[in-house]
Structures are given as C-alpha cells and as structure tokens.
mmCIF file of C-alpha atoms and ligand atoms in Angstrom:
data_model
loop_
_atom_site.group_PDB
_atom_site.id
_atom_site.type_symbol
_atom_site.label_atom_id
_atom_site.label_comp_id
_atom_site.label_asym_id
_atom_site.label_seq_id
_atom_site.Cartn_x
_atom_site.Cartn_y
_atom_site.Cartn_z
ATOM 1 C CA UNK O 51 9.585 33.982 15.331
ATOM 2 C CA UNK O 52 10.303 30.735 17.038
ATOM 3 C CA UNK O 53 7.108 28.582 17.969
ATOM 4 C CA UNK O 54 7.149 27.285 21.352
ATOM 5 C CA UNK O 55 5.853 24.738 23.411
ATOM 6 C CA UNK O 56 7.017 25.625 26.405
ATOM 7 C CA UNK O 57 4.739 24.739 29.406
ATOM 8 C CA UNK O 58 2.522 22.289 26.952
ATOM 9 C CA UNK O 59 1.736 19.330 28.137
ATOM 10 C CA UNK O 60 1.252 16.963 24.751
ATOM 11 C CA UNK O 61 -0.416 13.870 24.392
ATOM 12 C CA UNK O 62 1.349 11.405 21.451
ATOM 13 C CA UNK O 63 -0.446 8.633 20.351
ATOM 14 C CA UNK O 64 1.330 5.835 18.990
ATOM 15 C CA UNK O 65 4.485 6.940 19.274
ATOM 16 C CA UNK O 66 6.603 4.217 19.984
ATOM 17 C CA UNK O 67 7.984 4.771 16.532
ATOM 18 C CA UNK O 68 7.628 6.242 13.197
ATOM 19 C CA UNK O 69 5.608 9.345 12.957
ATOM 20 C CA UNK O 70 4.738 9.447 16.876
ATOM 21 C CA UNK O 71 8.347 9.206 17.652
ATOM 22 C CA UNK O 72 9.687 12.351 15.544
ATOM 23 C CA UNK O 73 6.432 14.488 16.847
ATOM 24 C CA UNK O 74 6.901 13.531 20.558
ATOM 25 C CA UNK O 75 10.875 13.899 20.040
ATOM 26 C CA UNK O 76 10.302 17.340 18.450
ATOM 27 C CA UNK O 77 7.660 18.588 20.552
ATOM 28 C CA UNK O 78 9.815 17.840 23.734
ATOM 29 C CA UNK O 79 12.726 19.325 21.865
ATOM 30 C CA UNK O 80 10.744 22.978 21.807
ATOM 31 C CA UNK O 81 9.857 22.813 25.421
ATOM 32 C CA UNK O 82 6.865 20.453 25.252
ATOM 33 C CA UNK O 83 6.221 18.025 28.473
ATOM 34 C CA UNK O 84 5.463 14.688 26.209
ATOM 35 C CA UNK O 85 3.151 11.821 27.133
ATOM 36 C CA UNK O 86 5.019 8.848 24.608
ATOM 37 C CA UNK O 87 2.015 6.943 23.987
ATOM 38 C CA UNK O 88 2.244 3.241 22.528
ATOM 39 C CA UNK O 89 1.324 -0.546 23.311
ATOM 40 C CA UNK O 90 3.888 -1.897 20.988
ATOM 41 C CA UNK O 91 2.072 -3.959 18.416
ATOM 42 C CA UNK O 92 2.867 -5.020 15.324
ATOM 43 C CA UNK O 93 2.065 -3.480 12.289
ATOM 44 C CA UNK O 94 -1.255 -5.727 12.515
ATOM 45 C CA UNK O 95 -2.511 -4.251 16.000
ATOM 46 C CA UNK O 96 -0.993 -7.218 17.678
ATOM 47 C CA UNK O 97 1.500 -8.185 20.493
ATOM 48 C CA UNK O 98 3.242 -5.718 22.891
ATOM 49 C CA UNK O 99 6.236 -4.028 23.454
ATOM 50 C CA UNK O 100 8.287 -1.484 25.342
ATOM 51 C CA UNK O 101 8.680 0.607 22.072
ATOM 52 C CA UNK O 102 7.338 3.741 24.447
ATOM 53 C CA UNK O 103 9.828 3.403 27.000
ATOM 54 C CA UNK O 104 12.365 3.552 24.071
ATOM 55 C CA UNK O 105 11.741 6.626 23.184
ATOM 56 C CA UNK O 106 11.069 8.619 26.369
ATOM 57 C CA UNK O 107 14.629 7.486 26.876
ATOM 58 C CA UNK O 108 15.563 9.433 23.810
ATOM 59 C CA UNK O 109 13.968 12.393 25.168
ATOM 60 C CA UNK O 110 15.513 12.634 28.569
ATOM 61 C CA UNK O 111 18.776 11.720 27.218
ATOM 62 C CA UNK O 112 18.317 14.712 25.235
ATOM 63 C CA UNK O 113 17.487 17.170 28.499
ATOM 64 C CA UNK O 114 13.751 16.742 27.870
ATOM 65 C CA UNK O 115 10.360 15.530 29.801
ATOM 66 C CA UNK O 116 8.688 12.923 29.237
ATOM 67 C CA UNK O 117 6.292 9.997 30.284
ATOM 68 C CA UNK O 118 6.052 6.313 28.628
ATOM 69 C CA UNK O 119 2.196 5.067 28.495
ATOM 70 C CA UNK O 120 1.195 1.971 27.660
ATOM 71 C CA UNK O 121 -2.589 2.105 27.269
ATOM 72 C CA UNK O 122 -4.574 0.558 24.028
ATOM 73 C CA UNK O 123 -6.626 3.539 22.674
ATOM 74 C CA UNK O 124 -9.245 1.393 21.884
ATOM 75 C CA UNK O 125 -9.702 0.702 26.092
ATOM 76 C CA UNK O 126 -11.724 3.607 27.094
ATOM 77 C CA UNK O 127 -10.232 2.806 30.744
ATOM 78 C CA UNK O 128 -7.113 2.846 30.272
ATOM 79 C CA UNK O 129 -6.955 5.968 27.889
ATOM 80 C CA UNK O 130 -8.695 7.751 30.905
ATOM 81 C CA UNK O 131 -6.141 6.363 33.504
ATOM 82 C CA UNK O 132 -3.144 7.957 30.704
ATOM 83 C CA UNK O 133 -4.836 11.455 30.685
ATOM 84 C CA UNK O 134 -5.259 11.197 34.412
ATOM 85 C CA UNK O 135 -1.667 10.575 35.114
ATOM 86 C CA UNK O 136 -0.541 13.505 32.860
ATOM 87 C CA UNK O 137 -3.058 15.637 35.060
ATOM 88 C CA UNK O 138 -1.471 14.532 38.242
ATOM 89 C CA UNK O 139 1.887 14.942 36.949
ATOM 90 C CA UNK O 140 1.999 18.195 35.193
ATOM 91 C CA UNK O 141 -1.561 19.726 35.903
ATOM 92 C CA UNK O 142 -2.771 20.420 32.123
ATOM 93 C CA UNK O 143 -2.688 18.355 28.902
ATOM 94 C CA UNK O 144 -2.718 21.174 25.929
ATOM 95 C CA UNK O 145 -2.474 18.932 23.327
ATOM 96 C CA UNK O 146 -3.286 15.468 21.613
ATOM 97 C CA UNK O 147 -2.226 14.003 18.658
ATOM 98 C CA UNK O 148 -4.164 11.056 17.622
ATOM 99 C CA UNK O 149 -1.775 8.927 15.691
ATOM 100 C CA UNK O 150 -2.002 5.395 16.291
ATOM 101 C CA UNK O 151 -2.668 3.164 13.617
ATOM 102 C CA UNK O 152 -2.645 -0.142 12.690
ATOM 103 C CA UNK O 153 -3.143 -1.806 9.051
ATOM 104 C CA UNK O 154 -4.717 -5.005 8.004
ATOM 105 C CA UNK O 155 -4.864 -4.741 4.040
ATOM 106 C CA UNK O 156 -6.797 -7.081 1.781
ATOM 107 C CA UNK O 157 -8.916 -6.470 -0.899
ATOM 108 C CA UNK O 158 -12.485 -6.094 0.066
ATOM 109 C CA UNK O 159 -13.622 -9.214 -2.010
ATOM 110 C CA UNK O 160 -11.205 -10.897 0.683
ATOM 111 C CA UNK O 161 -11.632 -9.118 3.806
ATOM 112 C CA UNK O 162 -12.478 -10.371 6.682
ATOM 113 C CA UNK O 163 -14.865 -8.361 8.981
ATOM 114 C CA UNK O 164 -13.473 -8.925 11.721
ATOM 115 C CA UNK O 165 -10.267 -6.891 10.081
ATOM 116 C CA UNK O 166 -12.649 -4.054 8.937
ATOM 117 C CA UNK O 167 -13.542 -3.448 12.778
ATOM 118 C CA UNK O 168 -9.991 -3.779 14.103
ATOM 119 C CA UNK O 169 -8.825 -1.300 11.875
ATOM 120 C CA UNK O 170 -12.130 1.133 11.892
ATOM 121 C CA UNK O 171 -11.611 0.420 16.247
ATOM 122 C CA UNK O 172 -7.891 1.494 16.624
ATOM 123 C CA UNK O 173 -7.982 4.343 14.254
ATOM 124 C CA UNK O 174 -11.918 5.926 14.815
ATOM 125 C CA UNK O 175 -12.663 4.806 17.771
ATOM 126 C CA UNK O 176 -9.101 5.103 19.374
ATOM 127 C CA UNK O 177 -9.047 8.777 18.320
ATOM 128 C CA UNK O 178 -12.659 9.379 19.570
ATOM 129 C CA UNK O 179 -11.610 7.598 23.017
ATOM 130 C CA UNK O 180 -8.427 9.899 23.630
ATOM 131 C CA UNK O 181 -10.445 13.651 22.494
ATOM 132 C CA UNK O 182 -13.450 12.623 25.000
ATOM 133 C CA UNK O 183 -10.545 11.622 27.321
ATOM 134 C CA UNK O 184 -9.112 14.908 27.036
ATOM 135 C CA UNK O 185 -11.923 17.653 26.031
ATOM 136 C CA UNK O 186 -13.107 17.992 29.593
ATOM 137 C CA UNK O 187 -9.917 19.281 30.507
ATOM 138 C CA UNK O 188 -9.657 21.221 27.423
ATOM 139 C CA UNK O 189 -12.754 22.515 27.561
ATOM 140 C CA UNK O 190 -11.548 24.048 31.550
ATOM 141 C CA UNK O 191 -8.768 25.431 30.796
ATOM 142 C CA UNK O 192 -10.159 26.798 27.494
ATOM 143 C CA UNK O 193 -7.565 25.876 26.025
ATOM 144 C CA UNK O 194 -6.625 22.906 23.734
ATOM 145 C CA UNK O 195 -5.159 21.480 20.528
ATOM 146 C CA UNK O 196 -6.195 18.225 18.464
ATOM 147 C CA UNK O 197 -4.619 16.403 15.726
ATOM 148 C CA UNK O 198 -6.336 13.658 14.161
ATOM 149 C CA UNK O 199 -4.420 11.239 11.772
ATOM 150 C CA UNK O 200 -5.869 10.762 7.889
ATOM 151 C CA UNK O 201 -4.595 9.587 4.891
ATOM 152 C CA UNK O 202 -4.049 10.315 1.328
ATOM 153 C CA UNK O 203 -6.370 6.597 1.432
ATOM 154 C CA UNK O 204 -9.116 8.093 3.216
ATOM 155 C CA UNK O 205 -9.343 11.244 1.059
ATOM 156 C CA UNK O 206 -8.764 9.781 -2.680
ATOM 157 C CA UNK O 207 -9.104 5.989 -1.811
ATOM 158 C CA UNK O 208 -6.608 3.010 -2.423
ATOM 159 C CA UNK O 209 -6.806 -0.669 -3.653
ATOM 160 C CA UNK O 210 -6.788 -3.205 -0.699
ATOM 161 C CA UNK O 211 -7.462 -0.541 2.072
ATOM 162 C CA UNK O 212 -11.372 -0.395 2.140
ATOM 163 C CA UNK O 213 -11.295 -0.313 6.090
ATOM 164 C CA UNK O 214 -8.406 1.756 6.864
ATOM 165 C CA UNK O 215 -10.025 4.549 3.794
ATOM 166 C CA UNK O 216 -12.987 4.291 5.815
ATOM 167 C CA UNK O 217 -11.537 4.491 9.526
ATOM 168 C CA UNK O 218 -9.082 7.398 8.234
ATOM 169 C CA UNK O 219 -12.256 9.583 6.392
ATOM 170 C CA UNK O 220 -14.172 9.161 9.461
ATOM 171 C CA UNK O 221 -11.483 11.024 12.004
ATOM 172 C CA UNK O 222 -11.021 14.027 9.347
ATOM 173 C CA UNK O 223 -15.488 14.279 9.813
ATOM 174 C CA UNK O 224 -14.726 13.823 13.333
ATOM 175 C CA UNK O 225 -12.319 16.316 13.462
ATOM 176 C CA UNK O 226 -14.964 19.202 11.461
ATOM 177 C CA UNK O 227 -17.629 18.770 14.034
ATOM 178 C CA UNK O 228 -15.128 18.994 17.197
ATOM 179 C CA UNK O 229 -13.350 22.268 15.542
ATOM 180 C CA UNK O 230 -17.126 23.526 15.950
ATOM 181 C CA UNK O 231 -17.821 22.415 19.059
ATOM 182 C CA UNK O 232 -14.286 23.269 20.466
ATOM 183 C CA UNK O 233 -13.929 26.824 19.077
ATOM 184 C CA UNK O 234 -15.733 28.858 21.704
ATOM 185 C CA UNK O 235 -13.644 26.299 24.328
ATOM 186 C CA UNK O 236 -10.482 27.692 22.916
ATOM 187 C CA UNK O 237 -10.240 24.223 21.072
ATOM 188 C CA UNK O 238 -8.849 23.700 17.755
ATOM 189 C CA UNK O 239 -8.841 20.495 15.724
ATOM 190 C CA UNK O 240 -7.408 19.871 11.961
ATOM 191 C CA UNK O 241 -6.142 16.816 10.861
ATOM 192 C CA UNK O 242 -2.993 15.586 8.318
ATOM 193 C CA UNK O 243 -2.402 13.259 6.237
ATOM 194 C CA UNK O 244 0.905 12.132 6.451
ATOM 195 C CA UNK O 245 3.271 10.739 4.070
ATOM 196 C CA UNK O 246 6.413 9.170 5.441
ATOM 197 C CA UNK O 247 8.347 6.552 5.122
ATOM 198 C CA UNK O 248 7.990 4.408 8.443
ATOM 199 C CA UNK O 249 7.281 0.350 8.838
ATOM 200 C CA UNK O 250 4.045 0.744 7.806
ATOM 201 C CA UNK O 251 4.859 1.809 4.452
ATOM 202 C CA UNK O 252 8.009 0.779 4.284
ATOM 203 C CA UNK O 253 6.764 -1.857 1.105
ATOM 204 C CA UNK O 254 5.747 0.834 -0.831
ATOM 205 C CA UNK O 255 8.718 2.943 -0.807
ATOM 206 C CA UNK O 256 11.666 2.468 -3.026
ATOM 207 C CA UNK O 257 14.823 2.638 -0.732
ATOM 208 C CA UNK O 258 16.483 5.576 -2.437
ATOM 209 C CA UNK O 259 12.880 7.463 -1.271
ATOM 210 C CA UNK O 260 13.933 6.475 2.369
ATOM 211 C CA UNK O 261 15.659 9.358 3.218
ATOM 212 C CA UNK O 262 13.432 11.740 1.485
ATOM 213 C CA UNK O 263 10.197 10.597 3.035
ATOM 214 C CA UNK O 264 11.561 10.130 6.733
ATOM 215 C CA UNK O 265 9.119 10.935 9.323
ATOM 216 C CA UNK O 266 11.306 14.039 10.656
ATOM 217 C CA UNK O 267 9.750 16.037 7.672
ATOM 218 C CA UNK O 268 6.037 15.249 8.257
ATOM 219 C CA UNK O 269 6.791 16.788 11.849
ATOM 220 C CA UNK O 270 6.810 20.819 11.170
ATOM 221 C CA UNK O 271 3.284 20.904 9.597
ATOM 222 C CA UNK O 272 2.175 18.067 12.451
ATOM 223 C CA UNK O 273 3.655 20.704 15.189
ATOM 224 C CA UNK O 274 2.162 23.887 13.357
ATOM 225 C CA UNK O 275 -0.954 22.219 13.306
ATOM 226 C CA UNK O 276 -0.941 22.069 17.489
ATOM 227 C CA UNK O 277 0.818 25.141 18.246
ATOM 228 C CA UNK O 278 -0.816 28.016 19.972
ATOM 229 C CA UNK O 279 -1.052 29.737 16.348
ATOM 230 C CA UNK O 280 -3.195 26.739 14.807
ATOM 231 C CA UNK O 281 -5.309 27.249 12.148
ATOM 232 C CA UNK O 282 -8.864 24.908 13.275
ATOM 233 C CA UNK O 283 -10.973 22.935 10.588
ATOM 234 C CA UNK O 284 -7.860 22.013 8.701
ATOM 235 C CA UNK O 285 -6.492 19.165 6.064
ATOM 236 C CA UNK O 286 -3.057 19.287 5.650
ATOM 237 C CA UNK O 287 -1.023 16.784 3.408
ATOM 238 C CA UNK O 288 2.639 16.882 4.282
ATOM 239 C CA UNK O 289 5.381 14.457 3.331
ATOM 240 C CA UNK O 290 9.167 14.961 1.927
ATOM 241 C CA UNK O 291 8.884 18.848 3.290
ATOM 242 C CA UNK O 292 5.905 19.334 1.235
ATOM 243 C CA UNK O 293 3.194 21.275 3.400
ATOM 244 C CA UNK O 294 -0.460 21.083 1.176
ATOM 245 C CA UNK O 295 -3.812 21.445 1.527
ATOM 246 C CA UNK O 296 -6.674 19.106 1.097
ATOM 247 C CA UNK O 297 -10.386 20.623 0.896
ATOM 248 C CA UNK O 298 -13.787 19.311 0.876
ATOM 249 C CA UNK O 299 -15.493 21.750 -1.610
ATOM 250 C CA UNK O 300 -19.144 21.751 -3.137
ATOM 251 C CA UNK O 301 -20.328 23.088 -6.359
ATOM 252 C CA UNK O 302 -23.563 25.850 -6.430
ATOM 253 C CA UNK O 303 -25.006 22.759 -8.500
ATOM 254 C CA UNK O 304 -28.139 23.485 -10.817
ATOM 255 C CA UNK O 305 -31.557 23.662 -9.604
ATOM 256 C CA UNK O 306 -33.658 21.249 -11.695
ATOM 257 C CA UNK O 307 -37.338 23.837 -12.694
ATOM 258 C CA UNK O 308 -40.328 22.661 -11.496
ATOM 259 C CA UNK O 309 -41.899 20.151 -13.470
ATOM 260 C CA UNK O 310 -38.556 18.958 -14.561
ATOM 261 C CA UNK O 311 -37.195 17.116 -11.350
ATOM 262 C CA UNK O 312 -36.668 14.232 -12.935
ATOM 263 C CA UNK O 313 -33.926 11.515 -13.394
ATOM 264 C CA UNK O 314 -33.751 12.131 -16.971
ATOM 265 C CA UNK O 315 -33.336 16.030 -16.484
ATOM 266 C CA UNK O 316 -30.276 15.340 -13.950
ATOM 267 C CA UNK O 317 -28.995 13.267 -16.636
ATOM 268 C CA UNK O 318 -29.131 16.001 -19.399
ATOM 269 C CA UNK O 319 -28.209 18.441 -16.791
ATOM 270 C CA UNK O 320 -24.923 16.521 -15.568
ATOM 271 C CA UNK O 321 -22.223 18.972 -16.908
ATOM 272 C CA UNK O 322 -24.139 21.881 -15.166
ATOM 273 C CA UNK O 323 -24.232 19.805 -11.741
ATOM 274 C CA UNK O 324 -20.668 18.662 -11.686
ATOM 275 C CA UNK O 325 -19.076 21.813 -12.872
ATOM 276 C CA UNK O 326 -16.570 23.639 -10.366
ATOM 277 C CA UNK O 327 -17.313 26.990 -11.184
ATOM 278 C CA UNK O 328 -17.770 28.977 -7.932
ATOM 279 C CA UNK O 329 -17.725 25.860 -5.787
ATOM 280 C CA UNK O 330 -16.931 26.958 -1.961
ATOM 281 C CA UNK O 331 -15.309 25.295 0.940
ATOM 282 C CA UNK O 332 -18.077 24.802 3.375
ATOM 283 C CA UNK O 333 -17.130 25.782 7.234
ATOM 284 C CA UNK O 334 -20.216 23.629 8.478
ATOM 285 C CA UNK O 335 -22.896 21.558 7.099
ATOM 286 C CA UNK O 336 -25.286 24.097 7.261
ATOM 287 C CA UNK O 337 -23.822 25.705 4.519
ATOM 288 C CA UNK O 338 -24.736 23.196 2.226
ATOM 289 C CA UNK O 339 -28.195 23.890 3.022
ATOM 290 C CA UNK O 340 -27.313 27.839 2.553
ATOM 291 C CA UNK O 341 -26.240 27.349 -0.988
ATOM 292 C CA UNK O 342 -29.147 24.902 -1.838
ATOM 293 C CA UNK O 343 -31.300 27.622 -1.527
ATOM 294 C CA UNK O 344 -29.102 30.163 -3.035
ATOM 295 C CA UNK O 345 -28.889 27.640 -6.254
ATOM 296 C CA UNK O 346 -32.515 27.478 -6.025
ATOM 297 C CA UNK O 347 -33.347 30.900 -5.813
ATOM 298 C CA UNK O 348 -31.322 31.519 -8.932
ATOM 299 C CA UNK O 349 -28.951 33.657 -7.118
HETATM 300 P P1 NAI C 231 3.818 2.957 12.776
HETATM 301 O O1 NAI C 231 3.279 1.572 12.633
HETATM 302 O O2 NAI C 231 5.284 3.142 12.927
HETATM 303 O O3 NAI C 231 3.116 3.712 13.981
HETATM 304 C C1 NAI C 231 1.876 3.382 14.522
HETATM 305 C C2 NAI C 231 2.050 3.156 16.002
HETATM 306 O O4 NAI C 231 0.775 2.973 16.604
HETATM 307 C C3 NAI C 231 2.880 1.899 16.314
HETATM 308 O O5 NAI C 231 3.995 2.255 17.092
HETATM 309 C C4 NAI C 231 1.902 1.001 17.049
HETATM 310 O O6 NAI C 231 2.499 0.221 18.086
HETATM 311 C C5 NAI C 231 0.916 2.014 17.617
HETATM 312 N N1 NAI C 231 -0.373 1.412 17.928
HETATM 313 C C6 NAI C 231 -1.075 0.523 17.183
HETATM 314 N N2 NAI C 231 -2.214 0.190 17.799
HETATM 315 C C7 NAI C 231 -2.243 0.893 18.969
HETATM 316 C C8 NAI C 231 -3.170 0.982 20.033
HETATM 317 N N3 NAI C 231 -4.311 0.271 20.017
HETATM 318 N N4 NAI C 231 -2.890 1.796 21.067
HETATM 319 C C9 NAI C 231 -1.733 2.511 21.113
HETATM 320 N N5 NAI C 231 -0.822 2.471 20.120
HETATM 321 C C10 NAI C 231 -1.072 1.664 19.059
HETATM 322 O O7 NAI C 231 3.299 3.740 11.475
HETATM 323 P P2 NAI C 231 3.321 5.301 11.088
HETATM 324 O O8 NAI C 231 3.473 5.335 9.615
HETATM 325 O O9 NAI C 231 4.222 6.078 11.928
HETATM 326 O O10 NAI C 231 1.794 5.701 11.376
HETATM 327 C C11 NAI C 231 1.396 6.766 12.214
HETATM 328 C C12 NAI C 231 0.024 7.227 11.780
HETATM 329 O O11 NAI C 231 0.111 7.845 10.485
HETATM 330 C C13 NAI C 231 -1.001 6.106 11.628
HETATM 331 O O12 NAI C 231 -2.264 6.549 12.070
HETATM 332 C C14 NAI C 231 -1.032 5.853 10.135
HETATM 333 O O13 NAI C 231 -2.221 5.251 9.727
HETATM 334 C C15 NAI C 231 -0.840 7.258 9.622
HETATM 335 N N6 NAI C 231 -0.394 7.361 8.254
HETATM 336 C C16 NAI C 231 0.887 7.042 7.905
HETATM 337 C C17 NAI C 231 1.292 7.184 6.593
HETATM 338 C C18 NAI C 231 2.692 6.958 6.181
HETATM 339 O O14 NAI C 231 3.005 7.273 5.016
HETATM 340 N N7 NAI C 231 3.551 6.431 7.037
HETATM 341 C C19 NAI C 231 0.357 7.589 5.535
HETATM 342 C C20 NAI C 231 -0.941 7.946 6.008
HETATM 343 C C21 NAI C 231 -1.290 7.814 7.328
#
C-alpha cells in the first residue's frame, strides 16, 4: 500500500538542510504541498541565510510544490504570519514537523545561561510557538498531524548538552499532553529522535558512518509518523534505517505498611521499588495515580 500525501499541506521546520531538507523533499515527493521552513543560522542559532529558498528550488525542479519561509520559530509573529500564508495559499495545513534546532554545547560547570535559554527557546518554545500556530486550524478541520523533534540526549542524557537534554525532554512531555488534547480533534502528535549524520553532528561521526547515517534514512519513520495512518503518543528512535521505540514505563512499585513509611524502610525496600516486573507504559498521568492505588491496595 503506498502512503500518500496527496492534498497535505506540511509545515517543515528548519529545513533549510539536514533532516528538514530530506522530510520536506520527501514529503513533496509523495504529493505533499511543503512549507520549507528555515532562517539560515548557524549551527549556534546565529546569522541568516537563504538555505530555504535552496531547497524549495530542489522541489520544484523536481515537479513538486513548495513555499520558502523565513520566520524564527522563536517570534510568535512571524510563525503566525508563516501559517497564515500557507492558509491563503493552499487553504489547510495538515501537518507540522517541529524540527529546528540549534546547539550551544558546554559542560554545565561552564555554561553560560544565557546559552541554556537560547537553546531551551529555539527548540521548546519554537515547537510550542508553531503547534499553537497551527492547532486552531487543526482543531477545524479535525484533522492534523504533529511531529516534535527529541533526542537520544533528552531521553538517556549526554556530557556537555545539559540545555539541549532539557529543551529536547520537554517537547517529547509536550508532545503526550497535545496527543490528549488533540485526539478527539482528529490530532495526533508523537515525536522522534533522530539520528543522522547532518552539520550538527557531523563531529561525532566517523566519515565512513557518513553514508550510513544520512538524513534520507531518518525520513520513512519521520513521514510514517505524520501520515494519515499515525500512531499518536509515540517515541520513535530512527537512524541508519533502524525504526525503534522509546517508552516511558513505571514499575507497580511497593507500598511501604503503615507504620513503616519511613526512609529507612524505602532503603531496605529498594530492590522491590526499582524492580521491572509488570511495569506498564502509562497513556496519561492519571495512570500513575491508578496504579498507586492498585500497589497500595495489594492488588
Ligand atoms: P541542522 O543544523 O542541519 O538543522 C537545523 C536547522 O534549523 C538549520 O537549518 C537551522 O538554520 C534551523 N534553525 C535554527 N534555528 C532556527 C529558528 N530559530 N527558526 C527556524 N529555523 C531555525 O541539524 P539537523 O541534525 O538536521 O537537526 C534537525 C533536528 O534534529 C534538530 O531539532 C536537532 O536537534 C534534531 N536532532 C538531530 C540529531 C542528529 O543526529 N542529526 C540527533 C538528535 C536530534
């Protein structure tokens, strides 16, 4: 069965290059009318360039549709004006993948704030500009896909990346909530993390992993993830052709007796709490709640 997007209208963040580029070049490629998204920075978040106009030229040039946009996703205003002009152009916007990034790595002994908040801005608050830019719409048509953009950093944690881990977490808790809010809106939200060999990586990667890593093979689980046959609540790993899964599980845990809720007792009790046996994957925070009670029931 071939997955089409035909008559979607697609929002790409940040695509001026790397991962944005292959998902707006393959989503156009299937049909897809393509918003190329991008204020040309540097790696750091800063300086411009016409790195959007780039590619839309790679789409038409290859038969398909496309729009260059300009707009910082950390301006609120200017995000609004791009979803306005893909309204007026081609009356819908189906889906938006939230993709743009920026790093500014140091230790956290040596960070700077002011580089925790550019990074935390661009890739939180960016993302959470563009979805309330777009769920209206969405929400009307009852009808919508979102992809927000994690990493293996903000799940497991890396040395030198304290604000990006924390900027990356926050859009996959971003993304549970909205797959809640969205689902009776016809709105489904998941979020990947990506592994690919682009410029912002490009130190970490041996050269003979180029090839092997290139963005082009992140983009079939990115495109699954905002076709019409989504999954919603979602974390998916992909890299090299490899397609994963990433949950956020939680243990039945052991409910300390009365009398015995002390620190001492979760101390002698720590196996018990830790231990994975019949953990679930919660669907919504209430469920935590739902097991609590089940643990302390004894059930
Ligand atoms: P990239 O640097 O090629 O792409 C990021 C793009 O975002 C750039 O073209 C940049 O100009 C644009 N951008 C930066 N600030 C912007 C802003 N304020 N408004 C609009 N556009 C802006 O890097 P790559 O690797 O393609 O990254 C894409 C996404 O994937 C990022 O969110 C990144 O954090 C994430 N990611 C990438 C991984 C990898 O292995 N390459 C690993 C995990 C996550």
């Amino acid at each position: 069965m071939t997955i089409s997007f035909e008559n979607r209208v697609a929002i790409v963040t940040g695509a001026g290059g790397g991962l944005g580029r292959a998902y707006a070049l393959e989503l156009a490629r299937r049909g897809a009318k393509v918003v190329v998204n991008d204020l040309g920075a540097a790696r750091d978040g800063t300086g411009h360039s016409d790195a959007a106009a780039a590619v839309v030229a790679e789409i038409e040039a290859a038969g398909g549709t496309a729009m260059a946009n300009g707009a910082s996703v950390i301006e609120l205003d200017q995000v609004e004006a791009m979803v306005a002009a893909a309204v007026e152009a081609w009356g819908r916007v189906d889906i938006l993948i939230n993709n743009a990034g920026i790093l500014r790595d140091k230790s956290f002994a040596k960070m700077d704030m002011a580089d925790f908040r550019a990074v935390v801005d661009v890739h939180l608050i960016g993302s959470a500009n563009c979805t309330k830019a777009v769920w209206e719409t969405m929400r009307a048509q009852n009808y919508g896909r979102i992809l927000m953009t994690a990493s293996s950093t903000g799940l497991y944690g890396n040395f030198g990346q304290a604000n990006y881990g924390a900027a990356k977490l926050a859009v996959a808790g971003l993304a549970k909530t909205l797959s809640i809010e969205g689902a009776k809106h016809g709105i489904r939200v998941n979020t990947i993390a990506p592994t690919a060999t682009t410029r912002m990586t490009q130190d970490i990667f041996p050269p003979e992993m180029l090839a092997r890593f290139s963005p082009e093979n992140v983009a079939p689980a990115a495109l699954y993830l905002v076709s019409e046959q989504a999954p919603s609540n979602v974390i998916i790993g992909a890299g090299a052709g490899v397609v994963q899964a990433a949950y956020v599980t939680l243990t039945p845990g052991y409910a300390l007796p009365e009398g015995h809720r002390t620190v001492e007792e979760v101390a002698a009790n720590w196996d018990r709490i830790v231990s994975r046996e019949s953990e679930i994957v919660p669907q919504s925070g209430t469920e935590q709640a739902m097991l609590i009670l089940k643990t302390s029931l004894g059930q």
